Amino acid sequence: MKDVKVEAEIRALRNEIEKHDELYYRQADPEISDREYDQLKHDLEALEAAHPEWVPNDTPTQRVGDDLVEGFESYIHRLPMLSLDNTYSEDEFFAFVERIVKGLEVVSVDFVVEPKIDGVAVSITYENGKLVRAVTRGNGTEGDDITANVLFIEELPRELKGADLPDVIEIRGEIYMRNDEFDRINAERSAAGLEEFKNPRNLAAGTVKMLDRDEVARRKLSIVLYGLGFCQPEIVSSQSEFSQTLTHWGFPVGERIWETRGAEEAWQAIEELDSLRDQLPYPTDGAVVKTNRLDQQDQLGKTSKAPRWAIAFKFAAEQSETVLEGITLQVGRTGVLTPVAELRPTQLAGTTVSRATLHNQEEMQRKDVRIGDSVILEKAGEIIPAVIRVVLEKRPRDSVPFVFPESCPKCGTPTRKLEGEVALRCLNIKCPAQVKGRLQHFASRQCMDIEGLGEAVVEQLVERSLVSNLSDIFRLAYDQIVALEKFAEKSSRNLLEAIEQSKTKKLWRLIHGLGIPQVGATAAKDLAKHFGSVAHLREANVETLVEIDGIGEKTAQGIVAYFDSEVNAAVVDSLFELGVNPTAPEMIERSQAIFEGTSFVITGTLPTMKRDEAKALIESKGGKVAGSVSKKTTYLLTGESAGSKLTKAESLGVKILSEADLIQGIEKGSLV
Ligand code: IVH
């Protein structure tokens, strides 16, 4: 491959992975399966290995994901929280064992094999036996403090009982949602006309990051503990001993834990777990194999993102057979017609499935899927169920091939296939299904985040012709909203307020919400940062756009074509006329970034500034503000009645500042 091409390929892969990291870790709403994601990472690793000269310091292959979100205090883990390397085949598993045996210079190693629970990693700290904090993995070094939400989990001990309790212990585990609770919540949502959640992992991840405590209380979360973080003084010498201690303290641990001697026994345990997994109460996508002895774990060490002494073995996707009762066609916001299988409800990977995607016309013809067929379903990485094949022996005699309509099932406009595409499209941009799709996208959490403007409400607004384009949202009046089904005075006011508030959300949210082809959240952020306003973005041409890191030729063309359309231009104009005024990303000029590379913690009551103000001020100068004091803290900004953070900062030799010191420092352009 030519060099420029490789470089572009590396950049494209990196952007793609970062996009999926954002969707998975921060938004808990992934688009692709874990397997597809691992493949992307694998491809990038291979390219990076061949071209170390283009590997930047912060490549996603060298770090664990990042789930830090706004609204939570962050906390630095005493010991970093790592990820695990994945394997998919028996050969890869034995190669892992081989590396361990070699690394330790022994003939055989004892392992522990346990279920890999598909949830959200959490680290729970107990000091002198008392639960003091629960923190997400975050970026591995620091995570979000989610204690308030974790305290809703009933089976989690608040206090450890017994002799010889450690002074401080970080216990690592996984918060998850039981399959039956997931089904219960979805049944309720479906009855209320709300969109169903995709899978238990996303719902658990979304729930621990909610600021609405009442809603958290309504969704039952569960927990399993499996790992040892920082512990002072040391209390155990092996992983299996640690699991026993956890059980003794009253923690839920893995449903089955195998202690094995050597590679063969470990492999048998993996196979046994695979055969048992659909009987487990939680979603499992694999087995975790850990070197049992802690001294051997230490000897093997870790890479920047994962321990060398453990590995995750990912199971093949689960399958299930059921009858295809019908085929419906969904029309998405871009007009693409997606055939959807309406199924006799069946259990798959622990949850009830009644619909599955059939992808597109070509795929359906290739598989020759017909109404009445018995079909095999698979959950691609536990996300969207798909029909993978037909059981031909069971095909009813009178079955006929499915005929795609020549016109859009929603608006009647003739359908077409665009050049080079496999998808059939409705080209009527006024098609109500497309309008609904665009509005839903605009209001969604990944875009303008307008609470209360979900699928069911959008449906009514479009049906009643109250809204036909994005700007109409900002024309809605109280009387129109209160007349909608399931709306009363308070909910109507709330929706109006949410719409009003969305006007000043961050610029990237608006850019993403416009629904420009190819422009997802990551590209929207790049564009917002580069242009600083929609007005500037509108003026850009393909040449200037492709110069931006992360924007390719096709995306650039899509952007230009979007704003060239008179209809789009008119909608964008109206948005601004109606008061939409997004917040531009803060561009910190180099000369202003006097705190770059420093980390602050704020404690106590400051004489004049509110904490948020002090935080904003520090950040505007390039500094970071963390929630707790650690070795990495540069300054502690203190006010009246500062407590334990001050003591800790003093003991670590962190520099202590007053509000006056901070202000003076800013005026002088330096704190030293
Ligand atoms: S041990 C040093 N054990 O899977 C890493 N992790 O894909 C120790 N996970 O980050 C992790 N079940 O969040 C371990 N039985 C188990 C697990 C488990 C689920 C999660 C964990 C980890 C991720 C890696």
Coordinates of C-alpha atoms in Angstrom, one line a residue, residues 32-373:
I32 CA -22.0 -2.8 16.1
S33 CA -21.3 -6.0 17.9
D34 CA -18.4 -6.6 20.2
R35 CA -17.0 -8.9 17.6
E36 CA -17.1 -6.4 14.8
Y37 CA -15.5 -3.8 17.1
D38 CA -12.7 -6.2 18.1
Q39 CA -12.1 -6.8 14.4
L40 CA -11.6 -3.0 13.8
K41 CA -9.2 -2.9 16.7
H42 CA -7.4 -5.9 15.4
D43 CA -7.0 -4.3 12.0
L44 CA -5.7 -1.1 13.5
E45 CA -3.2 -2.9 15.7
A46 CA -1.9 -4.8 12.6
L47 CA -1.4 -1.5 10.7
E48 CA 0.1 0.2 13.6
A49 CA 2.6 -2.6 14.2
A50 CA 3.7 -2.3 10.5
H51 CA 3.9 1.5 10.7
P52 CA 5.0 2.6 14.2
E53 CA 6.0 5.9 12.7
W54 CA 2.3 6.9 12.5
V55 CA 1.2 5.7 15.8
P56 CA 0.1 8.7 17.9
N57 CA 0.5 8.7 21.7
D58 CA -3.2 8.4 22.3
T59 CA -4.3 5.7 19.9
P60 CA -7.3 3.7 21.0
T61 CA -5.4 0.4 20.7
Q62 CA -3.3 1.4 23.7
R63 CA -6.0 2.4 26.1
V64 CA -9.1 1.1 27.8
G65 CA -12.4 2.8 26.8
D66 CA -13.6 5.9 28.5
D67 CA -17.0 6.2 30.1
L68 CA -16.6 9.5 31.9
V69 CA -19.6 11.7 31.5
E70 CA -20.8 15.1 32.6
G71 CA -22.7 15.4 35.9
F72 CA -20.6 13.2 38.1
E73 CA -17.6 13.9 40.3
S74 CA -14.6 11.9 39.1
Y75 CA -12.4 9.9 41.3
I76 CA -8.9 8.5 40.7
H77 CA -8.6 4.8 41.3
R78 CA -5.9 3.8 43.7
L79 CA -4.9 1.0 41.3
P80 CA -5.9 1.5 37.6
M81 CA -8.8 -0.5 36.3
L82 CA -7.8 -2.4 33.2
S83 CA -9.6 -4.1 30.4
L84 CA -9.1 -7.7 29.2
D85 CA -7.7 -9.1 25.9
N86 CA -10.2 -11.1 24.0
T87 CA -9.8 -14.5 22.2
Y88 CA -12.2 -16.2 20.0
S89 CA -10.7 -19.6 19.2
E90 CA -9.3 -22.7 21.0
D91 CA -6.0 -22.0 19.3
E92 CA -5.8 -18.5 20.6
F93 CA -6.6 -19.7 24.0
F94 CA -3.8 -22.3 24.0
A95 CA -1.4 -19.6 22.7
F96 CA -2.3 -17.5 25.7
V97 CA -1.5 -20.4 28.1
E98 CA 1.7 -20.9 26.2
R99 CA 2.8 -17.3 26.8
I100 CA 2.0 -17.6 30.5
V101 CA 3.9 -20.9 31.0
K102 CA 6.9 -19.4 29.2
G103 CA 6.7 -16.1 31.1
L104 CA 6.7 -17.9 34.4
E105 CA 9.2 -20.6 33.3
V106 CA 7.0 -23.3 34.8
V107 CA 5.4 -26.4 33.3
S108 CA 1.8 -25.9 34.4
V109 CA -0.3 -23.1 35.8
D110 CA -3.4 -23.1 38.0
F111 CA -6.2 -21.1 36.6
V112 CA -9.6 -19.8 37.7
V113 CA -12.4 -19.8 35.1
E114 CA -15.5 -17.8 35.6
P115 CA -18.4 -16.3 33.7
K116 CA -17.7 -13.0 31.9
I117 CA -20.7 -10.9 32.9
D118 CA -21.8 -8.4 30.3
G119 CA -22.5 -5.3 32.3
V120 CA -20.6 -2.2 33.5
A121 CA -17.4 -2.4 35.4
V122 CA -17.3 -0.8 38.9
S123 CA -14.8 -0.4 41.7
I124 CA -16.2 -0.3 45.2
T125 CA -14.0 1.0 48.0
Y126 CA -14.4 -0.1 51.6
E127 CA -12.5 1.7 54.3
N128 CA -12.4 0.0 57.7
G129 CA -15.1 -2.3 56.5
K130 CA -17.5 0.5 55.4
L131 CA -18.6 1.2 51.8
V132 CA -17.3 4.6 51.0
R133 CA -17.4 4.9 47.3
A134 CA -18.4 3.2 44.0
V135 CA -16.7 4.4 40.8
T136 CA -17.0 3.5 37.2
R137 CA -13.9 2.4 35.2
G138 CA -13.8 5.7 33.4
N139 CA -10.6 6.0 31.4
G140 CA -9.0 3.3 33.6
T141 CA -7.2 5.9 35.7
E142 CA -10.2 7.9 37.0
G143 CA -13.8 7.1 36.9
D144 CA -17.2 8.7 37.8
D145 CA -18.4 8.5 41.3
I146 CA -21.7 6.6 41.1
T147 CA -22.1 5.8 44.8
A148 CA -25.6 7.2 45.0
N149 CA -26.9 5.0 42.2
V150 CA -25.0 1.9 43.4
L151 CA -26.6 2.1 46.8
F152 CA -29.9 1.1 45.3
I153 CA -28.4 -2.4 44.7
E154 CA -29.8 -4.4 47.6
E155 CA -27.4 -7.3 47.5
L156 CA -24.4 -5.1 47.9
P157 CA -23.1 -5.1 51.5
R158 CA -22.7 -1.6 53.0
E159 CA -20.5 -3.0 55.7
L160 CA -18.1 -5.9 55.9
K161 CA -18.2 -8.1 58.9
G162 CA -15.5 -10.3 60.3
A163 CA -12.0 -10.3 61.8
D164 CA -8.9 -9.0 59.9
L165 CA -10.7 -6.6 57.7
P166 CA -8.3 -4.6 55.5
D167 CA -8.0 -0.9 56.2
V168 CA -8.7 -0.1 52.6
I169 CA -9.9 -2.4 49.8
E170 CA -11.0 -1.7 46.2
I171 CA -13.3 -4.5 45.1
R172 CA -13.9 -4.8 41.4
G173 CA -17.1 -6.2 39.9
E174 CA -19.8 -5.8 37.3
I175 CA -23.1 -4.1 37.6
Y176 CA -25.7 -5.8 35.3
M177 CA -29.4 -6.2 34.8
R178 CA -31.0 -9.6 35.1
N179 CA -32.7 -10.8 31.9
D180 CA -36.1 -11.0 33.6
E181 CA -35.9 -7.4 34.8
F182 CA -34.9 -6.3 31.3
D183 CA -37.9 -8.0 29.8
R184 CA -40.2 -6.5 32.5
I185 CA -39.0 -3.0 31.8
N186 CA -39.3 -3.4 28.0
A187 CA -42.8 -4.8 28.3
E188 CA -43.8 -1.8 30.3
R189 CA -42.2 0.6 27.8
S190 CA -43.8 -1.1 24.9
A191 CA -47.2 -0.8 26.6
A192 CA -46.6 2.9 27.1
G193 CA -45.7 3.4 23.5
L194 CA -42.0 4.0 24.3
E195 CA -39.0 2.7 22.4
E196 CA -37.7 -0.5 23.9
F197 CA -34.1 -0.9 25.1
K198 CA -31.8 -2.9 23.0
N199 CA -30.1 -5.2 25.5
P200 CA -29.6 -5.6 29.3
R201 CA -26.0 -4.3 29.1
N202 CA -26.9 -1.0 27.6
L203 CA -29.8 -0.5 30.0
A204 CA -27.5 -1.3 33.0
A205 CA -24.8 1.1 31.7
G206 CA -27.4 3.8 31.0
T207 CA -29.0 3.4 34.4
V208 CA -25.8 3.7 36.5
K209 CA -25.1 7.0 34.8
M210 CA -28.5 8.5 35.4
L211 CA -28.9 11.6 37.5
D212 CA -32.6 11.0 38.1
R213 CA -32.5 8.9 41.2
D214 CA -36.2 8.0 41.2
E215 CA -35.8 6.4 37.8
V216 CA -32.7 4.5 39.0
A217 CA -34.8 3.2 41.9
R218 CA -37.4 1.9 39.5
R219 CA -34.9 -0.2 37.5
K220 CA -33.5 -3.1 39.5
L221 CA -29.8 -3.5 39.0
S222 CA -27.7 -6.4 40.3
I223 CA -24.0 -6.9 40.9
V224 CA -21.3 -9.6 40.9
L225 CA -17.8 -9.0 42.4
Y226 CA -14.8 -10.7 40.9
G227 CA -11.6 -8.8 41.3
L228 CA -9.1 -7.3 43.7
G229 CA -7.9 -3.7 43.2
F230 CA -5.8 -1.9 45.8
C231 CA -5.7 -3.6 49.2
Q232 CA -4.0 -2.5 52.4
P233 CA -2.8 -4.7 54.0
E234 CA -2.8 -7.6 51.7
I235 CA -5.2 -10.3 52.8
V236 CA -5.1 -13.2 50.2
S237 CA -2.6 -14.9 48.0
S238 CA -4.8 -16.3 45.2
Q239 CA -7.8 -15.4 43.1
S240 CA -9.7 -18.4 44.4
E241 CA -9.0 -17.4 48.0
F242 CA -10.3 -13.9 47.2
S243 CA -13.6 -15.3 45.8
Q244 CA -14.0 -17.3 49.0
T245 CA -13.4 -14.2 51.1
L246 CA -15.9 -12.3 49.0
T247 CA -18.5 -15.0 49.5
H248 CA -17.7 -15.0 53.2
W249 CA -18.3 -11.2 53.3
G250 CA -21.7 -11.7 51.7
F251 CA -20.9 -10.5 48.1
P252 CA -22.5 -12.1 45.1
V253 CA -19.8 -13.8 43.1
G254 CA -19.9 -15.6 39.7
E255 CA -22.6 -18.3 39.5
R256 CA -20.0 -21.0 38.9
I257 CA -16.2 -20.6 39.4
W258 CA -13.9 -23.4 38.3
E259 CA -10.5 -23.9 39.8
T260 CA -8.4 -25.7 37.3
R261 CA -4.9 -27.2 37.0
G262 CA -3.3 -26.7 33.7
A263 CA -4.6 -25.6 30.2
E264 CA -6.7 -28.7 29.4
E265 CA -8.8 -28.4 32.5
A266 CA -9.3 -24.7 31.9
W267 CA -10.5 -25.4 28.4
Q268 CA -13.0 -28.0 29.7
A269 CA -14.3 -25.4 32.1
I270 CA -14.8 -23.0 29.3
E271 CA -16.7 -25.5 27.3
E272 CA -18.9 -26.4 30.3
L273 CA -19.6 -22.8 31.0
D274 CA -20.6 -22.3 27.3
S275 CA -23.1 -25.1 27.7
L276 CA -24.5 -23.6 30.9
R277 CA -24.7 -20.0 29.9
D278 CA -28.3 -19.7 28.9
Q279 CA -29.3 -21.0 32.4
L280 CA -27.4 -18.1 34.0
P281 CA -29.5 -15.2 35.3
Y282 CA -27.3 -12.6 33.7
P283 CA -26.0 -12.0 30.2
T284 CA -22.7 -13.7 29.6
D285 CA -20.7 -13.4 26.4
G286 CA -17.7 -15.4 27.4
A287 CA -15.4 -16.9 30.1
V288 CA -12.7 -15.1 32.0
V289 CA -9.6 -17.2 32.6
K290 CA -7.3 -15.9 35.3
T291 CA -3.9 -17.1 36.6
N292 CA -4.8 -18.1 40.1
R293 CA -1.7 -17.2 42.2
L294 CA -1.3 -13.5 42.9
D295 CA 2.5 -13.7 43.0
Q296 CA 2.4 -15.2 39.5
Q297 CA 0.0 -12.4 38.4
D298 CA 2.5 -9.8 39.6
Q299 CA 5.3 -11.6 37.9
L300 CA 3.4 -11.6 34.5
G301 CA 2.4 -7.9 34.9
K302 CA 0.3 -5.9 32.4
T303 CA 0.4 -3.9 29.2
S304 CA -1.0 -0.4 29.1
K305 CA -4.6 -1.7 28.9
A306 CA -4.8 -5.3 30.1
P307 CA -3.2 -7.8 32.4
R308 CA -1.0 -10.5 30.9
W309 CA -2.2 -13.0 33.4
A310 CA -5.9 -13.1 32.3
I311 CA -7.9 -13.4 29.1
A312 CA -11.5 -13.3 28.0
F313 CA -12.7 -16.1 25.8
K314 CA -15.7 -14.9 23.8
F315 CA -18.4 -17.5 23.0
A316 CA -20.0 -17.7 19.6
A317 CA -23.3 -15.9 19.3
E318 CA -26.3 -17.8 20.6
Q319 CA -28.9 -19.0 18.1
S320 CA -32.6 -19.8 18.3
E321 CA -35.2 -21.2 15.9
T322 CA -38.7 -19.7 15.5
V323 CA -41.4 -19.0 12.8
L324 CA -41.4 -15.9 10.7
E325 CA -45.0 -14.7 10.9
G326 CA -44.7 -11.6 8.7
I327 CA -42.5 -9.1 7.1
T328 CA -42.9 -5.4 7.6
L329 CA -40.9 -2.5 6.0
Q330 CA -39.4 0.2 8.1
V331 CA -38.7 3.5 6.4
G332 CA -35.8 5.3 8.1
R333 CA -34.9 8.9 8.3
T334 CA -32.8 8.7 5.1
G335 CA -35.6 6.9 3.3
V336 CA -34.0 3.5 3.3
L337 CA -36.5 0.6 3.4
T338 CA -35.4 -2.0 5.9
P339 CA -37.3 -5.3 5.9
V340 CA -38.1 -6.5 9.4
A341 CA -39.0 -10.0 10.4
E342 CA -42.1 -10.3 12.7
L343 CA -41.4 -13.4 14.7
R344 CA -43.3 -15.8 16.9
P345 CA -41.7 -14.6 20.2
T346 CA -38.7 -16.7 21.3
Q347 CA -36.0 -16.7 23.9
L348 CA -32.6 -15.7 22.7
A349 CA -29.5 -15.0 24.8
G350 CA -31.8 -14.7 27.8
T351 CA -34.2 -12.1 26.4
T352 CA -37.5 -12.4 24.4
V353 CA -37.2 -11.6 20.8
S354 CA -40.2 -10.9 18.5
R355 CA -38.6 -8.9 15.7
A356 CA -35.3 -9.1 13.8
T357 CA -33.7 -7.3 11.0
L358 CA -33.6 -8.8 7.5
H359 CA -31.1 -6.1 6.4
N360 CA -32.1 -5.3 2.8
Q361 CA -33.7 -6.7 -0.3
E362 CA -30.6 -8.3 -1.6
E363 CA -29.9 -10.1 1.6
M364 CA -33.4 -11.4 1.8
Q365 CA -33.3 -12.7 -1.8
R366 CA -29.9 -14.3 -1.1
K367 CA -31.3 -16.1 1.9
D368 CA -34.7 -16.6 0.2
V369 CA -36.6 -15.7 3.4
R370 CA -40.4 -16.2 3.1
I371 CA -43.4 -15.6 5.4
G372 CA -44.2 -18.9 7.2
D373 CA -40.6 -20.1 7.2

